[in-house]
């Protein structure tokens, strides 16, 4: 019989009370114990052919189990139904099996074959539930079968089954720990799984089976960080807690300088600020210590992986799940630099609104945090104010937090708040408040007297408990400065008449004894009274009476000799041996007799020694050596299975372990070598290297078969190669694991992006598991129906496609152009993009040879390639090539001017240039794409390049570029960011941050960059122009410069000055002749402003003798005026 | 992680138990009962109780203790949060989460618990997924099942499990497509004796009831998103979009869910919609006390203050009260000393008041604390922080949904010290 039935016997009374409710239930207990016919009934039902009867029987049995009744004797009848077709019956049989299989191992074996069959079922739910039950029935004999099933399921196609496999691992481990090694293999395999569904479960298995094998995490670390936000919430908690431990072993302490300081003895002071100058002091010290530390060692540099973890967990502070928030909070508390920990306070305070159990746990943790980092919660002081409706345990914790937060500035408000608490009806809480006041008084010197006065007033309180608690606290306070307060001691002496609480009486007596010199007259009188009531006192009071007597005897033996003897005599015959002992001991010590030894000489020293004042400490002090948020921290005792939070390492272990995707057969590439390689390739193949910045998942590269380019071109080609080896990604690790890692990250980012705006081209990387395919299809559908989404390649018109090809690589558009060239130049090209793809490879090599010579300097490379990306420019080029003009006339570098953002010298070796790439900015079409090129000419590598703290004019927005993790010395990299200038030429100011420094920079756009080209016909142009007359038209006469004679030069200068597209003329003749045409051509250009989409129309009408007339029509007059100036300048120079 | 679960009712009986690993004897709950006895109030039972071999982590909801048995280290909030999720699920399934409801549906409860935890680790907690696995019991379905022999248990893996939007099931169809959002704000405040505000905060939530066909993608934007200081989202909300544009963009779960909860930044002054004039005195030596309470509206932007309920825990010395409400009804429980006054709506022309005397225990000294007054109220069609939804757009589906937004302000923990 199981223990549960035994329990029923004990609790028979109570369970029978509940019985009538079950009257209708034939399986209820009363009947069960006496009448087993009912069980026969159930057996019969289970044996019948009808599913409905079986179901009914199973339901009753489950109800029995739920109430803790024993149903084990039905095992044979139930187990037969394990193969039942009805899924609900089956489920209930599973429930039964899991509950009783352990007790009936032999019979349970009958069911195994059914599960084994279930493991092969085509339905993933059935496979998973078969594995679940198989692994849940705790029958030792089937361990090998379970092991096999887990191994098989771990490579199942369905991620859900793999998740179940992960769940089964700890089950098997608890059943047979000998399987550990094999299980670790499975864990290792599942850790490499890329689906979010599996991640949480496998980390949980890891934590239960082999938490010490931290090495298994290395190569999955970045993946876990990146997946984290998409993992289900429970998995997030487990992963975050595990990663906290991991980070503690792998990274350096970000507060290393500070911790030195704390060790240096400044620690205590930082907890309880009591001096005025303390803050300055501290700062000074800190500075000194910092300086010292700086001198000793290199400045602390945070590992990019460490930063990655902090960055990726931060959004989870917004989770609705309190456990996740707490997990992130503890991660920040244990891992983040001091300056960044503050962010968690707000989230934790939010949790205080939750259920009281959540509050309880959170407050415990906040209490610990407030001791170390008081400043963090100070702004939220009022959130910890106590309401009369709070449960007592919450009140006391809040009080603790308030006490910890008290400092010179807020103590007055806190004390006022405490005053109202003292009047509370909840006496436990009042007692705690008095203690808290005492602690504030000891910690903050200035209010000590105020507190003491307040407490003394409480001595006249009617409630004895309050008085007693006050006495105890006052005693502690007085010990700090007894001289000043003899009147308080006198007052307390009077209290002995009334106060009955033993602890308080004892405290008063101790005080009087200790400071009897200050109250020479009262002390003997108190002793007299006490001697009178000695026999009725509690033990603790009696001991203090003896103490008092002894002390008085030593100081004032004349008055108290007899009294002392009387007390000692009484004590001699006391019932309590402790008191008898004490009396005997004291008598020997203080009353000089012949026999008394040398000790009595020292009696005075023994009794009247100066006692140190007690330190009132928070019970939460030093609790933070337990990982916050853990059970152990809550209990302040190590719970079973608790993994200690390791101390920071002295020196960081090799960070490269995380880079490597291990594949034994292939030589591992270190970070450095792959970088070098990349650099070389960058020079050779500027097109690919380029795409890194944008890294659009286009189809462009899937024809690229060589692995080198795959590793180079970011996820674009990476996705292609992964596509080929879908499922077994590790195949192509030849290319060097580093790049793959990066791909992964990039993929991750893309996924996020994809989620964010469903506007992306469909040709996403195929590398996702089958599950993601589903989602993709859905997205695809959505995208099509999405009215706002920009047209994809199915769109026909050129102008549209130039806008919509968001992530298109320049090469692609280039290719497009080439192709269009083959069709007719005048006809608007209307080929679906798909077709172009096929030719792409060839086209690209053509481009390489033809148009641009590979420039030796990497600085220029990205710039000139971007030129061609603008379809309009290409169109211009197109008409030119047709007319056999040398392509070199479009000077690539002059076409796109780059501006300096950060000079090499001010940037300490980091020089930054930016240019307007004139590409549509894919994440937001209303933003201007700004291409930023970083060159690290310093000797050390720059890390964590990112931007921060954008200070923008109202309405302006910025899309930050992705953070650059590392930029090695001598390297150059290019990123693209988007800025919505709101159609103004006001500068966007922001900070450019490296791991060490921040630079204030600003980007100011020339007016010509605030527009995008629009393709329109001459007629359309004229029509639009007709609507933009009057105020919106600006006309200027000019004289063209010498070099600006021919038509081509004019076109080129205008398009360089402003991002406009040329309007094709009505007849071909205007375009074709390269020589100045006799019939005075008119050049028209069209564009739209990026943000508001207002039309910008430019007309240059040439006249005789180099004279010309420039007309700009634009709704936005400011833009029009500025544009006129710019174009004028371009044409006249 | 979670070893077993025991459900204990107010009278201390275990009425349901479920084990996910090997069976833990019921006797482990004795430690819980001990703690329960020690605690004066039901909510004072510590949530975490260590026992020699196990740890008991419990939550109290609807006067039922959900006691989870833990054997080794686990974040306590993990368990607490999970238990609350269990209660929410029960509530979702059965409408209420009472002992009777659980006993009536014990099989469904068992099936649910089986799906929610596997070996003590949460498996499926998303209500949309659970509902596909185990269909909620309705009278109609029970009848259909008995006739056709079909079951309440799904045979296919819920689509949500594998997708990136696990909170939504596929193939949702409605004839009336509608999306309703309730912006509910609660004021937590402590008002001191003189009527000045000691602390006041606004906490808000946006609860949604979305019944839309297919896979709609919604965006919700605010007129004044800067008001929101600290937010927590349903997992469906795209965090990045919020960070960048302060727009809530999400594919909603089907049915009711809490989209967002937020905290209004403390820099903003909080408008306190009601004021209380009170005069509660006890005279030394006399066995009578005076009680005088008047409520009035204040800063309500012209909206009516409704469903006002005043409650106060009077000192132990009060034997009985003899009060006269100008409107509504009042009750005083001489055992618990709880005074409640159901005021109803506040009429600004004729302010509601409650006046009269209290009789005190003869000879007892005057209570040294005046009672705290807790006030509940509702104000319709207003979010006290001034938060306003700008627009709600739907993408991804062709039809035009019916959209509605409702605002409400409520008192949270609104206390007046006297």
JSON list of C-alpha atoms in Angstrom, two decimals, chain A residues 315-432:
[
{"chain": "A", "resi": 315, "resn": "UNK", "atom": "CA", "xyz": [14.78, 43.35, -23.72]},
{"chain": "A", "resi": 316, "resn": "UNK", "atom": "CA", "xyz": [13.61, 40.46, -21.59]},
{"chain": "A", "resi": 317, "resn": "UNK", "atom": "CA", "xyz": [13.25, 42.82, -18.67]},
{"chain": "A", "resi": 318, "resn": "UNK", "atom": "CA", "xyz": [10.02, 43.68, -20.41]},
{"chain": "A", "resi": 319, "resn": "UNK", "atom": "CA", "xyz": [8.74, 40.14, -20.19]},
{"chain": "A", "resi": 320, "resn": "UNK", "atom": "CA", "xyz": [5.37, 39.51, -18.63]},
{"chain": "A", "resi": 321, "resn": "UNK", "atom": "CA", "xyz": [6.84, 36.55, -16.82]},
{"chain": "A", "resi": 322, "resn": "UNK", "atom": "CA", "xyz": [8.19, 37.55, -13.42]},
{"chain": "A", "resi": 323, "resn": "UNK", "atom": "CA", "xyz": [10.65, 34.67, -13.42]},
{"chain": "A", "resi": 324, "resn": "UNK", "atom": "CA", "xyz": [12.23, 35.90, -16.64]},
{"chain": "A", "resi": 325, "resn": "UNK", "atom": "CA", "xyz": [12.50, 39.44, -15.32]},
{"chain": "A", "resi": 326, "resn": "UNK", "atom": "CA", "xyz": [14.10, 38.18, -12.15]},
{"chain": "A", "resi": 327, "resn": "UNK", "atom": "CA", "xyz": [16.52, 36.03, -14.13]},
{"chain": "A", "resi": 328, "resn": "UNK", "atom": "CA", "xyz": [17.64, 39.00, -16.20]},
{"chain": "A", "resi": 329, "resn": "UNK", "atom": "CA", "xyz": [17.87, 41.13, -13.08]},
{"chain": "A", "resi": 330, "resn": "UNK", "atom": "CA", "xyz": [20.16, 38.68, -11.38]},
{"chain": "A", "resi": 331, "resn": "UNK", "atom": "CA", "xyz": [22.23, 38.37, -14.55]},
{"chain": "A", "resi": 332, "resn": "UNK", "atom": "CA", "xyz": [22.73, 42.11, -14.63]},
{"chain": "A", "resi": 333, "resn": "UNK", "atom": "CA", "xyz": [23.44, 42.24, -10.94]},
{"chain": "A", "resi": 334, "resn": "UNK", "atom": "CA", "xyz": [26.10, 39.58, -11.19]},
{"chain": "A", "resi": 335, "resn": "UNK", "atom": "CA", "xyz": [27.58, 40.42, -14.57]},
{"chain": "A", "resi": 336, "resn": "UNK", "atom": "CA", "xyz": [26.99, 43.97, -15.67]},
{"chain": "A", "resi": 337, "resn": "UNK", "atom": "CA", "xyz": [29.28, 46.93, -15.09]},
{"chain": "A", "resi": 338, "resn": "UNK", "atom": "CA", "xyz": [28.10, 48.96, -12.16]},
{"chain": "A", "resi": 339, "resn": "UNK", "atom": "CA", "xyz": [26.85, 51.78, -14.34]},
{"chain": "A", "resi": 340, "resn": "UNK", "atom": "CA", "xyz": [24.48, 49.51, -16.22]},
{"chain": "A", "resi": 341, "resn": "UNK", "atom": "CA", "xyz": [22.91, 47.61, -13.38]},
{"chain": "A", "resi": 342, "resn": "UNK", "atom": "CA", "xyz": [20.45, 50.42, -12.79]},
{"chain": "A", "resi": 343, "resn": "UNK", "atom": "CA", "xyz": [18.16, 49.36, -15.61]},
{"chain": "A", "resi": 344, "resn": "UNK", "atom": "CA", "xyz": [16.85, 46.41, -13.66]},
{"chain": "A", "resi": 345, "resn": "UNK", "atom": "CA", "xyz": [15.45, 48.50, -10.82]},
{"chain": "A", "resi": 346, "resn": "UNK", "atom": "CA", "xyz": [12.48, 49.71, -12.77]},
{"chain": "A", "resi": 347, "resn": "UNK", "atom": "CA", "xyz": [11.50, 46.24, -13.88]},
{"chain": "A", "resi": 348, "resn": "UNK", "atom": "CA", "xyz": [11.83, 44.83, -10.38]},
{"chain": "A", "resi": 349, "resn": "UNK", "atom": "CA", "xyz": [9.73, 47.61, -8.95]},
{"chain": "A", "resi": 350, "resn": "UNK", "atom": "CA", "xyz": [7.12, 46.76, -11.54]},
{"chain": "A", "resi": 351, "resn": "UNK", "atom": "CA", "xyz": [6.97, 43.21, -10.24]},
{"chain": "A", "resi": 352, "resn": "UNK", "atom": "CA", "xyz": [5.89, 44.58, -6.89]},
{"chain": "A", "resi": 353, "resn": "UNK", "atom": "CA", "xyz": [2.47, 45.04, -8.40]},
{"chain": "A", "resi": 354, "resn": "UNK", "atom": "CA", "xyz": [2.15, 41.33, -8.94]},
{"chain": "A", "resi": 355, "resn": "UNK", "atom": "CA", "xyz": [0.80, 38.60, -6.67]},
{"chain": "A", "resi": 356, "resn": "UNK", "atom": "CA", "xyz": [1.99, 38.70, -3.10]},
{"chain": "A", "resi": 357, "resn": "UNK", "atom": "CA", "xyz": [4.12, 35.57, -3.54]},
{"chain": "A", "resi": 358, "resn": "UNK", "atom": "CA", "xyz": [5.96, 37.25, -6.37]},
{"chain": "A", "resi": 359, "resn": "UNK", "atom": "CA", "xyz": [6.36, 40.35, -4.23]},
{"chain": "A", "resi": 360, "resn": "UNK", "atom": "CA", "xyz": [7.77, 38.24, -1.45]},
{"chain": "A", "resi": 361, "resn": "UNK", "atom": "CA", "xyz": [10.50, 36.77, -3.61]},
{"chain": "A", "resi": 362, "resn": "UNK", "atom": "CA", "xyz": [11.27, 40.00, -5.40]},
{"chain": "A", "resi": 363, "resn": "UNK", "atom": "CA", "xyz": [11.54, 41.98, -2.17]},
{"chain": "A", "resi": 364, "resn": "UNK", "atom": "CA", "xyz": [13.94, 39.43, -0.75]},
{"chain": "A", "resi": 365, "resn": "UNK", "atom": "CA", "xyz": [16.16, 39.94, -3.74]},
{"chain": "A", "resi": 366, "resn": "UNK", "atom": "CA", "xyz": [15.75, 43.69, -3.73]},
{"chain": "A", "resi": 367, "resn": "UNK", "atom": "CA", "xyz": [16.74, 43.71, -0.08]},
{"chain": "A", "resi": 368, "resn": "UNK", "atom": "CA", "xyz": [19.98, 41.98, -0.95]},
{"chain": "A", "resi": 369, "resn": "UNK", "atom": "CA", "xyz": [20.62, 44.28, -3.87]},
{"chain": "A", "resi": 370, "resn": "UNK", "atom": "CA", "xyz": [19.98, 47.43, -1.86]},
{"chain": "A", "resi": 371, "resn": "UNK", "atom": "CA", "xyz": [22.83, 46.58, 0.43]},
{"chain": "A", "resi": 372, "resn": "UNK", "atom": "CA", "xyz": [25.34, 46.46, -2.40]},
{"chain": "A", "resi": 373, "resn": "UNK", "atom": "CA", "xyz": [23.81, 49.02, -4.74]},
{"chain": "A", "resi": 374, "resn": "UNK", "atom": "CA", "xyz": [21.70, 51.40, -2.76]},
{"chain": "A", "resi": 375, "resn": "UNK", "atom": "CA", "xyz": [21.62, 54.09, -5.39]},
{"chain": "A", "resi": 376, "resn": "UNK", "atom": "CA", "xyz": [19.86, 51.83, -7.80]},
{"chain": "A", "resi": 377, "resn": "UNK", "atom": "CA", "xyz": [16.58, 51.77, -5.92]},
{"chain": "A", "resi": 378, "resn": "UNK", "atom": "CA", "xyz": [16.68, 55.19, -4.32]},
{"chain": "A", "resi": 379, "resn": "UNK", "atom": "CA", "xyz": [14.48, 56.80, -6.96]},
{"chain": "A", "resi": 380, "resn": "UNK", "atom": "CA", "xyz": [11.83, 54.18, -6.25]},
{"chain": "A", "resi": 381, "resn": "UNK", "atom": "CA", "xyz": [11.78, 54.74, -2.50]},
{"chain": "A", "resi": 382, "resn": "UNK", "atom": "CA", "xyz": [8.09, 55.50, -2.45]},
{"chain": "A", "resi": 383, "resn": "UNK", "atom": "CA", "xyz": [7.23, 52.26, -4.19]},
{"chain": "A", "resi": 384, "resn": "UNK", "atom": "CA", "xyz": [8.29, 50.50, -1.03]},
{"chain": "A", "resi": 385, "resn": "UNK", "atom": "CA", "xyz": [5.96, 52.41, 1.24]},
{"chain": "A", "resi": 386, "resn": "UNK", "atom": "CA", "xyz": [3.77, 50.10, 3.20]},
{"chain": "A", "resi": 387, "resn": "UNK", "atom": "CA", "xyz": [0.03, 49.82, 2.96]},
{"chain": "A", "resi": 388, "resn": "UNK", "atom": "CA", "xyz": [-2.10, 48.59, 5.78]},
{"chain": "A", "resi": 389, "resn": "UNK", "atom": "CA", "xyz": [-3.45, 45.85, 3.54]},
{"chain": "A", "resi": 390, "resn": "UNK", "atom": "CA", "xyz": [-0.08, 44.26, 2.79]},
{"chain": "A", "resi": 391, "resn": "UNK", "atom": "CA", "xyz": [0.48, 40.86, 4.39]},
{"chain": "A", "resi": 392, "resn": "UNK", "atom": "CA", "xyz": [2.83, 41.06, 7.35]},
{"chain": "A", "resi": 393, "resn": "UNK", "atom": "CA", "xyz": [5.67, 39.25, 5.66]},
{"chain": "A", "resi": 394, "resn": "UNK", "atom": "CA", "xyz": [5.59, 41.73, 2.81]},
{"chain": "A", "resi": 395, "resn": "UNK", "atom": "CA", "xyz": [5.48, 44.65, 5.23]},
{"chain": "A", "resi": 396, "resn": "UNK", "atom": "CA", "xyz": [8.54, 43.43, 7.02]},
{"chain": "A", "resi": 397, "resn": "UNK", "atom": "CA", "xyz": [10.46, 42.97, 3.79]},
{"chain": "A", "resi": 398, "resn": "UNK", "atom": "CA", "xyz": [9.51, 46.41, 2.59]},
{"chain": "A", "resi": 399, "resn": "UNK", "atom": "CA", "xyz": [10.66, 47.80, 5.88]},
{"chain": "A", "resi": 400, "resn": "UNK", "atom": "CA", "xyz": [13.96, 46.09, 5.36]},
{"chain": "A", "resi": 401, "resn": "UNK", "atom": "CA", "xyz": [14.33, 47.68, 1.95]},
{"chain": "A", "resi": 402, "resn": "UNK", "atom": "CA", "xyz": [13.38, 51.11, 3.27]},
{"chain": "A", "resi": 403, "resn": "UNK", "atom": "CA", "xyz": [15.94, 50.78, 6.02]},
{"chain": "A", "resi": 404, "resn": "UNK", "atom": "CA", "xyz": [18.60, 49.80, 3.55]},
{"chain": "A", "resi": 405, "resn": "UNK", "atom": "CA", "xyz": [17.74, 52.74, 1.38]},
{"chain": "A", "resi": 406, "resn": "UNK", "atom": "CA", "xyz": [17.86, 55.28, 4.18]},
{"chain": "A", "resi": 407, "resn": "UNK", "atom": "CA", "xyz": [20.54, 57.91, 3.94]},
{"chain": "A", "resi": 408, "resn": "UNK", "atom": "CA", "xyz": [21.09, 61.47, 5.10]},
{"chain": "A", "resi": 409, "resn": "UNK", "atom": "CA", "xyz": [18.91, 62.99, 2.43]},
{"chain": "A", "resi": 410, "resn": "UNK", "atom": "CA", "xyz": [15.86, 60.83, 2.70]},
{"chain": "A", "resi": 411, "resn": "UNK", "atom": "CA", "xyz": [15.97, 59.83, 6.33]},
{"chain": "A", "resi": 412, "resn": "UNK", "atom": "CA", "xyz": [13.50, 62.47, 7.40]},
{"chain": "A", "resi": 413, "resn": "UNK", "atom": "CA", "xyz": [10.81, 61.26, 5.02]},
{"chain": "A", "resi": 414, "resn": "UNK", "atom": "CA", "xyz": [11.51, 57.69, 5.94]},
{"chain": "A", "resi": 415, "resn": "UNK", "atom": "CA", "xyz": [11.26, 58.44, 9.64]},
{"chain": "A", "resi": 416, "resn": "UNK", "atom": "CA", "xyz": [8.00, 60.26, 9.13]},
{"chain": "A", "resi": 417, "resn": "UNK", "atom": "CA", "xyz": [6.73, 57.23, 7.28]},
{"chain": "A", "resi": 418, "resn": "UNK", "atom": "CA", "xyz": [7.94, 54.98, 10.10]},
{"chain": "A", "resi": 419, "resn": "UNK", "atom": "CA", "xyz": [6.00, 57.08, 12.56]},
{"chain": "A", "resi": 420, "resn": "UNK", "atom": "CA", "xyz": [2.75, 56.14, 10.92]},
{"chain": "A", "resi": 421, "resn": "UNK", "atom": "CA", "xyz": [3.77, 52.51, 10.87]},
{"chain": "A", "resi": 422, "resn": "UNK", "atom": "CA", "xyz": [4.29, 52.50, 14.59]},
{"chain": "A", "resi": 423, "resn": "UNK", "atom": "CA", "xyz": [0.61, 53.12, 15.07]},
{"chain": "A", "resi": 424, "resn": "UNK", "atom": "CA", "xyz": [-0.31, 50.07, 13.07]},
{"chain": "A", "resi": 425, "resn": "UNK", "atom": "CA", "xyz": [-2.51, 47.39, 14.55]},
{"chain": "A", "resi": 426, "resn": "UNK", "atom": "CA", "xyz": [-0.19, 44.70, 13.36]},
{"chain": "A", "resi": 427, "resn": "UNK", "atom": "CA", "xyz": [2.10, 44.38, 16.36]},
{"chain": "A", "resi": 428, "resn": "UNK", "atom": "CA", "xyz": [4.74, 42.22, 14.70]},
{"chain": "A", "resi": 429, "resn": "UNK", "atom": "CA", "xyz": [5.09, 44.90, 12.14]},
{"chain": "A", "resi": 430, "resn": "UNK", "atom": "CA", "xyz": [5.36, 47.61, 14.80]},
{"chain": "A", "resi": 431, "resn": "UNK", "atom": "CA", "xyz": [8.13, 45.70, 16.50]},
{"chain": "A", "resi": 432, "resn": "UNK", "atom": "CA", "xyz": [9.95, 45.41, 13.19]}
]
